[in-house]
mmCIF file of C-alpha atoms and ligand atoms in Angstrom:
data_model
loop_
_atom_site.group_PDB
_atom_site.id
_atom_site.type_symbol
_atom_site.label_atom_id
_atom_site.label_comp_id
_atom_site.label_asym_id
_atom_site.label_seq_id
_atom_site.Cartn_x
_atom_site.Cartn_y
_atom_site.Cartn_z
ATOM 1 C CA MET K 1 -0.023 -75.566 -212.078
ATOM 2 C CA LYS K 2 -2.410 -77.664 -209.953
ATOM 3 C CA VAL K 3 -4.061 -80.638 -211.627
ATOM 4 C CA THR K 4 -6.935 -82.638 -210.178
ATOM 5 C CA VAL K 5 -7.968 -85.984 -211.649
ATOM 6 C CA LEU K 6 -11.220 -87.879 -211.084
ATOM 7 C CA THR K 7 -10.316 -91.524 -211.277
ATOM 8 C CA GLY K 8 -11.206 -95.155 -210.775
ATOM 9 C CA GLY K 9 -8.544 -97.844 -210.591
ATOM 10 C CA VAL K 10 -6.347 -99.197 -213.349
ATOM 11 C CA GLY K 11 -7.202 -96.928 -216.302
ATOM 12 C CA GLY K 12 -7.095 -93.838 -214.126
ATOM 13 C CA ALA K 13 -3.912 -94.755 -212.288
ATOM 14 C CA LYS K 14 -2.112 -94.994 -215.649
ATOM 15 C CA LEU K 15 -3.036 -91.373 -216.402
ATOM 16 C CA VAL K 16 -2.085 -90.141 -212.922
ATOM 17 C CA LEU K 17 1.285 -91.898 -213.211
ATOM 18 C CA GLY K 18 1.808 -90.160 -216.570
ATOM 19 C CA LEU K 19 1.073 -86.811 -214.928
ATOM 20 C CA THR K 20 3.697 -87.450 -212.259
ATOM 21 C CA SER K 21 6.373 -87.580 -214.957
ATOM 22 C CA LEU K 22 5.232 -84.207 -216.360
ATOM 23 C CA LEU K 23 4.553 -82.185 -213.214
ATOM 24 C CA PRO K 24 5.865 -82.037 -209.665
ATOM 25 C CA ALA K 25 3.838 -84.732 -207.924
ATOM 26 C CA ASP K 26 2.833 -82.370 -205.114
ATOM 27 C CA ARG K 27 0.760 -80.418 -207.661
ATOM 28 C CA ILE K 28 -1.351 -83.484 -208.477
ATOM 29 C CA THR K 29 -4.502 -84.558 -206.636
ATOM 30 C CA ALA K 30 -6.447 -87.704 -207.440
ATOM 31 C CA ILE K 31 -10.077 -87.900 -206.310
ATOM 32 C CA VAL K 32 -10.717 -91.618 -206.197
ATOM 33 C CA ASN K 33 -13.832 -93.771 -206.511
ATOM 34 C CA THR K 34 -14.716 -95.696 -203.362
ATOM 35 C CA GLY K 35 -17.984 -97.191 -204.652
ATOM 36 C CA ASP K 36 -16.226 -100.550 -205.151
ATOM 37 C CA ASP K 37 -15.113 -100.667 -201.520
ATOM 38 C CA CYS K 38 -16.284 -103.610 -199.504
ATOM 39 C CA VAL K 39 -15.584 -105.556 -196.367
ATOM 40 C CA HIS K 40 -14.071 -108.999 -196.867
ATOM 41 C CA LEU K 41 -13.309 -111.261 -193.906
ATOM 42 C CA GLY K 42 -13.835 -108.177 -191.754
ATOM 43 C CA LEU K 43 -11.134 -106.277 -193.654
ATOM 44 C CA PRO K 44 -11.931 -102.952 -195.333
ATOM 45 C CA VAL K 45 -11.103 -103.255 -199.046
ATOM 46 C CA SER K 46 -10.614 -100.112 -201.203
ATOM 47 C CA PRO K 47 -9.589 -101.464 -204.618
ATOM 48 C CA ASP K 48 -9.258 -98.185 -206.541
ATOM 49 C CA ILE K 49 -7.389 -96.333 -203.793
ATOM 50 C CA ASP K 50 -4.982 -99.241 -203.455
ATOM 51 C CA THR K 51 -4.460 -99.389 -207.227
ATOM 52 C CA LEU K 52 -3.496 -95.690 -207.131
ATOM 53 C CA LEU K 53 -1.181 -96.222 -204.146
ATOM 54 C CA TYR K 54 0.541 -99.261 -205.641
ATOM 55 C CA THR K 55 0.809 -97.703 -209.112
ATOM 56 C CA LEU K 56 2.335 -94.427 -207.933
ATOM 57 C CA ALA K 57 4.655 -96.341 -205.599
ATOM 58 C CA GLY K 58 5.840 -98.539 -208.507
ATOM 59 C CA ARG K 59 4.423 -101.610 -206.742
ATOM 60 C CA PHE K 60 1.404 -102.389 -208.949
ATOM 61 C CA ASP K 61 1.382 -105.785 -210.637
ATOM 62 C CA GLN K 62 0.597 -104.733 -214.209
ATOM 63 C CA GLU K 63 0.610 -108.250 -215.565
ATOM 64 C CA ARG K 64 -1.988 -109.524 -213.127
ATOM 65 C CA GLY K 65 -3.905 -106.237 -213.299
ATOM 66 C CA TRP K 66 -4.381 -105.856 -209.534
ATOM 67 C CA GLY K 67 -2.439 -106.087 -206.291
ATOM 68 C CA ARG K 68 1.268 -105.742 -205.577
ATOM 69 C CA THR K 69 4.320 -106.892 -207.491
ATOM 70 C CA GLY K 70 6.415 -109.677 -206.001
ATOM 71 C CA GLU K 71 3.439 -110.799 -203.960
ATOM 72 C CA THR K 72 3.434 -114.089 -201.999
ATOM 73 C CA TRP K 73 0.313 -116.117 -201.214
ATOM 74 C CA SER K 74 0.855 -117.966 -197.917
ATOM 75 C CA PHE K 75 -2.224 -116.362 -196.375
ATOM 76 C CA MET K 76 -4.508 -117.498 -199.216
ATOM 77 C CA ALA K 77 -3.077 -121.034 -199.111
ATOM 78 C CA ALA K 78 -3.673 -121.242 -195.349
ATOM 79 C CA LEU K 79 -7.141 -119.700 -195.739
ATOM 80 C CA ARG K 80 -8.192 -122.254 -198.351
ATOM 81 C CA GLU K 81 -6.791 -125.104 -196.271
ATOM 82 C CA LEU K 82 -9.052 -123.994 -193.448
ATOM 83 C CA GLY K 83 -12.064 -123.897 -195.780
ATOM 84 C CA GLY K 84 -12.115 -120.076 -196.014
ATOM 85 C CA PRO K 85 -13.410 -118.236 -199.086
ATOM 86 C CA GLY K 86 -10.971 -118.378 -201.995
ATOM 87 C CA TRP K 87 -12.875 -116.240 -204.524
ATOM 88 C CA PHE K 88 -11.350 -112.951 -203.398
ATOM 89 C CA ASN K 89 -7.560 -112.983 -203.368
ATOM 90 C CA LEU K 90 -5.448 -111.068 -200.899
ATOM 91 C CA GLY K 91 -1.688 -111.482 -201.209
ATOM 92 C CA ASP K 92 0.484 -111.397 -198.114
ATOM 93 C CA GLY K 93 1.765 -107.839 -198.667
ATOM 94 C CA ASP K 94 -1.701 -106.631 -199.611
ATOM 95 C CA LEU K 95 -3.023 -108.271 -196.453
ATOM 96 C CA ALA K 96 -0.600 -106.191 -194.354
ATOM 97 C CA LEU K 97 -2.073 -103.006 -195.807
ATOM 98 C CA HIS K 98 -5.621 -104.226 -195.184
ATOM 99 C CA VAL K 99 -4.879 -105.189 -191.582
ATOM 100 C CA LEU K 100 -3.329 -101.761 -190.969
ATOM 101 C CA ARG K 101 -6.392 -100.082 -192.486
ATOM 102 C CA LEU K 102 -8.662 -102.124 -190.209
ATOM 103 C CA ALA K 103 -6.552 -101.143 -187.193
ATOM 104 C CA ALA K 104 -6.718 -97.485 -188.241
ATOM 105 C CA PHE K 105 -10.522 -97.671 -188.532
ATOM 106 C CA ALA K 106 -10.687 -99.355 -185.115
ATOM 107 C CA ARG K 107 -8.751 -96.373 -183.691
ATOM 108 C CA GLY K 108 -11.310 -94.058 -185.268
ATOM 109 C CA ASP K 109 -9.233 -92.849 -188.236
ATOM 110 C CA SER K 110 -11.082 -92.030 -191.462
ATOM 111 C CA LEU K 111 -10.423 -93.508 -194.913
ATOM 112 C CA SER K 112 -8.840 -90.170 -195.903
ATOM 113 C CA GLU K 113 -6.491 -90.314 -192.932
ATOM 114 C CA VAL K 114 -5.402 -93.874 -193.476
ATOM 115 C CA THR K 115 -4.958 -93.240 -197.220
ATOM 116 C CA ALA K 116 -2.705 -90.249 -196.476
ATOM 117 C CA PHE K 117 -0.772 -92.436 -194.042
ATOM 118 C CA PHE K 118 -0.143 -95.083 -196.720
ATOM 119 C CA ALA K 119 0.809 -92.424 -199.291
ATOM 120 C CA ARG K 120 3.423 -91.108 -196.845
ATOM 121 C CA ALA K 121 4.650 -94.630 -196.096
ATOM 122 C CA PHE K 122 5.197 -95.157 -199.840
ATOM 123 C CA GLY K 123 6.918 -91.756 -200.102
ATOM 124 C CA LEU K 124 4.300 -90.344 -202.501
ATOM 125 C CA ALA K 125 4.081 -86.600 -203.007
ATOM 126 C CA ALA K 126 0.799 -86.701 -204.958
ATOM 127 C CA THR K 127 -2.402 -86.342 -202.936
ATOM 128 C CA ILE K 128 -4.826 -89.262 -203.035
ATOM 129 C CA LEU K 129 -8.287 -88.314 -201.793
ATOM 130 C CA PRO K 130 -11.162 -90.756 -201.355
ATOM 131 C CA MET K 131 -14.289 -89.209 -202.923
ATOM 132 C CA SER K 132 -15.932 -89.565 -199.514
ATOM 133 C CA ASP K 133 -15.217 -90.968 -196.082
ATOM 134 C CA ASP K 134 -18.844 -92.079 -195.941
ATOM 135 C CA ARG K 135 -19.942 -95.407 -197.330
ATOM 136 C CA VAL K 136 -21.243 -95.350 -200.902
ATOM 137 C CA ALA K 137 -21.834 -98.773 -202.447
ATOM 138 C CA THR K 138 -22.089 -99.236 -206.196
ATOM 139 C CA MET K 139 -24.962 -101.636 -206.817
ATOM 140 C CA ILE K 140 -25.524 -103.374 -210.133
ATOM 141 C CA GLU K 141 -29.068 -104.176 -211.254
ATOM 142 C CA THR K 142 -28.814 -107.258 -213.435
ATOM 143 C CA ASP K 143 -31.071 -109.814 -215.094
ATOM 144 C CA GLU K 144 -30.179 -112.017 -212.088
ATOM 145 C CA GLY K 145 -31.130 -109.370 -209.534
ATOM 146 C CA ARG K 146 -29.229 -106.759 -207.577
ATOM 147 C CA LEU K 147 -25.529 -107.451 -206.966
ATOM 148 C CA ASN K 148 -22.951 -105.441 -205.096
ATOM 149 C CA PHE K 149 -19.948 -104.396 -207.149
ATOM 150 C CA GLN K 150 -17.518 -107.106 -206.007
ATOM 151 C CA GLU K 151 -20.143 -109.862 -206.455
ATOM 152 C CA TYR K 152 -20.704 -108.634 -210.023
ATOM 153 C CA PHE K 153 -17.094 -107.830 -210.920
ATOM 154 C CA VAL K 154 -15.039 -110.470 -209.115
ATOM 155 C CA GLY K 155 -17.609 -113.094 -208.128
ATOM 156 C CA ARG K 156 -19.551 -113.212 -211.437
ATOM 157 C CA LYS K 157 -16.838 -111.725 -213.703
ATOM 158 C CA CYS K 158 -19.421 -109.236 -215.106
ATOM 159 C CA ALA K 159 -21.362 -112.099 -216.768
ATOM 160 C CA PRO K 160 -24.926 -111.069 -215.785
ATOM 161 C CA THR K 161 -26.640 -108.592 -218.112
ATOM 162 C CA LEU K 162 -26.562 -105.137 -216.575
ATOM 163 C CA ARG K 163 -29.809 -103.172 -216.419
ATOM 164 C CA GLY K 164 -28.691 -100.202 -214.334
ATOM 165 C CA VAL K 165 -26.290 -98.891 -211.708
ATOM 166 C CA SER K 166 -27.102 -97.188 -208.424
ATOM 167 C CA PHE K 167 -25.080 -95.872 -205.508
ATOM 168 C CA ALA K 168 -26.439 -96.934 -202.140
ATOM 169 C CA GLY K 169 -25.824 -94.388 -199.412
ATOM 170 C CA ALA K 170 -24.743 -91.661 -201.838
ATOM 171 C CA GLU K 171 -27.523 -89.296 -200.769
ATOM 172 C CA PHE K 172 -26.080 -89.196 -197.230
ATOM 173 C CA ALA K 173 -22.411 -89.037 -198.233
ATOM 174 C CA ARG K 174 -20.289 -85.918 -197.827
ATOM 175 C CA PRO K 175 -17.327 -85.162 -200.089
ATOM 176 C CA GLY K 176 -14.068 -86.275 -198.459
ATOM 177 C CA PRO K 177 -11.866 -83.642 -196.798
ATOM 178 C CA GLY K 178 -10.110 -81.583 -199.461
ATOM 179 C CA VAL K 179 -12.208 -82.888 -202.357
ATOM 180 C CA LEU K 180 -14.251 -79.758 -203.092
ATOM 181 C CA ASP K 181 -11.169 -77.532 -202.641
ATOM 182 C CA ALA K 182 -9.202 -79.738 -205.044
ATOM 183 C CA ILE K 183 -11.894 -79.123 -207.667
ATOM 184 C CA ALA K 184 -12.441 -75.422 -207.021
ATOM 185 C CA GLY K 185 -8.713 -74.667 -206.704
ATOM 186 C CA ALA K 186 -7.408 -76.678 -209.662
ATOM 187 C CA ASP K 187 -5.903 -75.075 -212.750
ATOM 188 C CA ARG K 188 -6.760 -78.139 -214.824
ATOM 189 C CA ILE K 189 -9.201 -80.984 -214.136
ATOM 190 C CA LEU K 190 -8.995 -84.332 -215.878
ATOM 191 C CA VAL K 191 -11.513 -87.150 -215.905
ATOM 192 C CA ALA K 192 -9.449 -90.314 -216.298
ATOM 193 C CA PRO K 193 -10.313 -92.970 -218.908
ATOM 194 C CA SER K 194 -11.909 -94.950 -216.108
ATOM 195 C CA ASN K 195 -15.277 -96.621 -216.551
ATOM 196 C CA PRO K 196 -17.711 -93.650 -216.713
ATOM 197 C CA TRP K 197 -20.637 -95.643 -215.278
ATOM 198 C CA LEU K 198 -18.852 -97.746 -212.657
ATOM 199 C CA SER K 199 -15.843 -95.631 -211.630
ATOM 200 C CA VAL K 200 -16.594 -91.960 -212.334
ATOM 201 C CA ASP K 201 -20.371 -91.864 -211.731
ATOM 202 C CA PRO K 202 -20.006 -92.933 -208.080
ATOM 203 C CA ILE K 203 -17.756 -89.892 -207.569
ATOM 204 C CA LEU K 204 -20.323 -87.646 -209.263
ATOM 205 C CA ALA K 205 -23.077 -89.190 -207.100
ATOM 206 C CA VAL K 206 -21.596 -87.701 -203.923
ATOM 207 C CA PRO K 207 -23.805 -84.662 -203.246
ATOM 208 C CA GLY K 208 -22.032 -81.438 -204.183
ATOM 209 C CA LEU K 209 -19.414 -83.020 -206.413
ATOM 210 C CA ARG K 210 -21.221 -82.775 -209.731
ATOM 211 C CA ASP K 211 -22.116 -79.146 -209.041
ATOM 212 C CA ALA K 212 -18.536 -78.372 -207.981
ATOM 213 C CA LEU K 213 -17.238 -79.833 -211.230
ATOM 214 C CA ALA K 214 -19.774 -77.935 -213.338
ATOM 215 C CA ALA K 215 -18.877 -74.694 -211.515
ATOM 216 C CA ALA K 216 -15.109 -75.224 -211.510
ATOM 217 C CA PRO K 217 -13.182 -72.351 -213.078
ATOM 218 C CA ALA K 218 -10.614 -74.797 -214.500
ATOM 219 C CA PRO K 219 -11.124 -76.478 -217.868
ATOM 220 C CA VAL K 220 -12.305 -80.080 -217.480
ATOM 221 C CA ILE K 221 -11.011 -82.661 -219.966
ATOM 222 C CA ALA K 222 -12.032 -86.315 -220.121
ATOM 223 C CA VAL K 223 -9.921 -89.042 -221.684
ATOM 224 C CA SER K 224 -12.099 -91.572 -223.486
ATOM 225 C CA PRO K 225 -11.868 -95.180 -222.264
ATOM 226 C CA LEU K 226 -12.817 -96.382 -225.765
ATOM 227 C CA ILE K 227 -10.391 -97.115 -228.577
ATOM 228 C CA ALA K 228 -11.946 -98.106 -231.907
ATOM 229 C CA GLY K 229 -15.263 -98.670 -230.129
ATOM 230 C CA ARG K 230 -13.766 -101.094 -227.629
ATOM 231 C CA ALA K 231 -12.702 -100.813 -224.014
ATOM 232 C CA VAL K 232 -9.051 -101.467 -223.265
ATOM 233 C CA LYS K 233 -10.091 -103.692 -220.393
ATOM 234 C CA GLY K 234 -13.039 -104.460 -218.190
ATOM 235 C CA PRO K 235 -16.769 -104.264 -218.766
ATOM 236 C CA THR K 236 -17.148 -100.716 -220.177
ATOM 237 C CA ALA K 237 -18.118 -101.816 -223.717
ATOM 238 C CA LYS K 238 -20.326 -104.703 -222.541
ATOM 239 C CA LEU K 239 -22.089 -102.350 -220.136
ATOM 240 C CA MET K 240 -22.633 -99.693 -222.808
ATOM 241 C CA ALA K 241 -24.143 -102.279 -225.155
ATOM 242 C CA GLU K 242 -26.419 -103.546 -222.378
ATOM 243 C CA LEU K 243 -27.547 -99.972 -221.662
ATOM 244 C CA GLY K 244 -28.360 -99.601 -225.372
ATOM 245 C CA LEU K 245 -25.660 -96.996 -226.005
ATOM 246 C CA PRO K 246 -23.631 -96.811 -229.226
ATOM 247 C CA LEU K 247 -19.980 -97.768 -228.617
ATOM 248 C CA SER K 248 -18.714 -94.365 -229.647
ATOM 249 C CA ASN K 249 -16.848 -91.443 -228.187
ATOM 250 C CA ALA K 250 -20.024 -89.403 -228.682
ATOM 251 C CA SER K 251 -21.658 -91.608 -226.023
ATOM 252 C CA ILE K 252 -18.804 -90.752 -223.639
ATOM 253 C CA ALA K 253 -19.111 -87.023 -224.433
ATOM 254 C CA ASN K 254 -22.909 -87.200 -223.916
ATOM 255 C CA HIS K 255 -22.456 -88.977 -220.631
ATOM 256 C CA TYR K 256 -20.337 -86.095 -219.334
ATOM 257 C CA ALA K 257 -22.400 -83.341 -221.021
ATOM 258 C CA GLY K 258 -22.364 -80.107 -219.039
ATOM 259 C CA LEU K 259 -19.334 -81.228 -217.058
ATOM 260 C CA ILE K 260 -16.461 -81.463 -219.519
ATOM 261 C CA ASP K 261 -15.018 -78.861 -221.874
ATOM 262 C CA GLY K 262 -13.105 -81.250 -224.106
ATOM 263 C CA LEU K 263 -12.554 -84.929 -224.870
ATOM 264 C CA LEU K 264 -9.275 -86.663 -225.708
ATOM 265 C CA ILE K 265 -9.818 -89.597 -228.059
ATOM 266 C CA ASP K 266 -7.609 -92.093 -229.851
ATOM 267 C CA SER K 267 -5.799 -91.031 -233.047
ATOM 268 C CA GLY K 268 -7.760 -93.515 -235.143
ATOM 269 C CA ASP K 269 -11.205 -92.522 -233.871
ATOM 270 C CA ASP K 270 -13.754 -90.145 -235.333
ATOM 271 C CA ALA K 271 -15.386 -87.330 -233.410
ATOM 272 C CA GLU K 272 -18.758 -87.639 -235.105
ATOM 273 C CA GLY K 273 -21.586 -86.226 -233.027
ATOM 274 C CA ILE K 274 -19.319 -84.524 -230.491
ATOM 275 C CA SER K 275 -19.942 -80.814 -230.078
ATOM 276 C CA ILE K 276 -17.147 -79.976 -227.610
ATOM 277 C CA PRO K 277 -13.462 -79.575 -228.581
ATOM 278 C CA VAL K 278 -11.703 -82.870 -229.277
ATOM 279 C CA ALA K 279 -8.008 -83.712 -229.429
ATOM 280 C CA ARG K 280 -6.402 -86.948 -230.547
ATOM 281 C CA THR K 281 -3.388 -88.985 -229.571
ATOM 282 C CA ALA K 282 -2.662 -92.701 -229.341
ATOM 283 C CA THR K 283 -4.501 -93.239 -226.049
ATOM 284 C CA LEU K 284 -3.453 -96.841 -225.369
ATOM 285 C CA MET K 285 -1.125 -96.623 -222.367
ATOM 286 C CA ARG K 286 1.276 -99.562 -222.334
ATOM 287 C CA SER K 287 4.573 -97.893 -221.462
ATOM 288 C CA LEU K 288 5.477 -94.984 -219.222
ATOM 289 C CA ASP K 289 6.049 -92.922 -222.377
ATOM 290 C CA ASP K 290 2.471 -93.688 -223.451
ATOM 291 C CA ARG K 291 1.191 -92.552 -220.056
ATOM 292 C CA LYS K 292 3.194 -89.331 -220.375
ATOM 293 C CA ARG K 293 1.938 -88.708 -223.907
ATOM 294 C CA VAL K 294 -1.728 -89.165 -222.966
ATOM 295 C CA ALA K 295 -1.393 -87.008 -219.836
ATOM 296 C CA GLY K 296 0.437 -84.346 -221.883
ATOM 297 C CA ALA K 297 -2.206 -84.372 -224.626
ATOM 298 C CA ALA K 298 -4.989 -84.016 -222.033
ATOM 299 C CA LEU K 299 -3.186 -81.049 -220.441
ATOM 300 C CA ASP K 300 -2.588 -79.496 -223.875
ATOM 301 C CA LEU K 301 -6.296 -79.760 -224.700
ATOM 302 C CA ALA K 302 -7.106 -78.220 -221.309
ATOM 303 C CA GLY K 303 -4.722 -75.366 -222.111
ATOM 304 C CA ALA K 304 -6.301 -74.887 -225.539
ATOM 305 C CA VAL K 305 -9.873 -74.690 -224.248
ATOM 306 C CA ALA K 306 -8.803 -72.397 -221.383
ATOM 307 C CA THR K 307 -7.569 -69.690 -223.755
HETATM 308 P P1 GDP X 401 -10.927 -100.300 -212.577
HETATM 309 O O1 GDP X 401 -11.624 -99.437 -211.546
HETATM 310 O O2 GDP X 401 -9.674 -100.910 -212.066
HETATM 311 O O3 GDP X 401 -11.787 -101.235 -213.351
HETATM 312 O O4 GDP X 401 -10.392 -99.327 -213.625
HETATM 313 P P2 GDP X 401 -10.891 -98.003 -214.272
HETATM 314 O O5 GDP X 401 -12.359 -97.809 -214.161
HETATM 315 O O6 GDP X 401 -9.967 -96.928 -213.869
HETATM 316 O O7 GDP X 401 -10.540 -98.334 -215.758
HETATM 317 C C1 GDP X 401 -11.262 -99.158 -216.602
HETATM 318 C C2 GDP X 401 -11.413 -98.417 -217.905
HETATM 319 O O8 GDP X 401 -10.149 -97.843 -218.269
HETATM 320 C C3 GDP X 401 -11.830 -99.284 -219.046
HETATM 321 O O9 GDP X 401 -12.999 -98.720 -219.598
HETATM 322 C C4 GDP X 401 -10.692 -99.206 -220.049
HETATM 323 O O10 GDP X 401 -11.156 -99.098 -221.369
HETATM 324 C C5 GDP X 401 -9.972 -97.945 -219.651
HETATM 325 N N1 GDP X 401 -8.542 -98.046 -219.904
HETATM 326 C C6 GDP X 401 -7.678 -98.890 -219.298
HETATM 327 N N2 GDP X 401 -6.452 -98.722 -219.824
HETATM 328 C C7 GDP X 401 -6.552 -97.740 -220.777
HETATM 329 C C8 GDP X 401 -5.641 -97.141 -221.685
HETATM 330 O O11 GDP X 401 -4.460 -97.477 -221.718
HETATM 331 N N3 GDP X 401 -6.123 -96.170 -222.518
HETATM 332 C C9 GDP X 401 -7.440 -95.802 -222.507
HETATM 333 N N4 GDP X 401 -7.833 -94.841 -223.352
HETATM 334 N N5 GDP X 401 -8.330 -96.359 -221.669
HETATM 335 C C10 GDP X 401 -7.898 -97.317 -220.819
#
């Protein structure tokens, strides 16, 4: 069985890791948001792709919530000493990956190629596909003006009030190599419990992707990022409130209307106002067993709506 997952960073990587303990990893494809990508100090930064790589390689620092485990910080210390920007942290090991990615780009390699290279270097059998090799930049319209994603998320810690989200360059972007095939050829498609507006919408903004998902023969199941009307982490709930949306699973189902065939929600949550099939499990993923349970429940719901 081939499973394709649309995913952002942390929340999505948890689900993909759960899948790898249920299925042979070479049957799993993650289509990853690149709208948060940026260039920092000349280095190409792809936060969600790197979160997937580090998570599947068992190198993700879960406590910190980003970057590699066992990281050292000599580079940042030297950078600060020289008066360089300290707001965006790059650990020494992380820096190595970023320098290699820059070198690959300088040779003319694409983001897909360099991502596949890192996946091989980490010994990963799952396929990690950037949504596009073309630049798409998630832009946040706020009460303080337009901010790029990293300015909003890291620089301002999501403090400004959000008025809207747009994806600069999306109209010219092409789906990354293998992306449309991974959707059309999947037996099951999952939308990870990533932020629907900031992590999944950029993927859907790539021309052709939304239509491919709507036309996919496989059942499409989303896992809700909300538990008891709150986000597990990050700005999802704050953003929904600022967009005037009720903090409910119905809002998540509405957001994906026409694209998903079922929604997995937390055991304690109601399904009021949701007209597609719903399944429940404890969706908070702390342990590997939790990740397995949520991935298994999403696949079960996919199986149920497929029959
Ligand atoms: P980012 O790109 O690193 O910010 O991460 P994502 O967009 O992939 O994930 C952020 C979203 O994942 C938030 O809305 C969280 O509520 C959700 N999330 C994170 N961990 C969990 C979890 O264990 N269970 C569920 N249901 N959602 C989660």
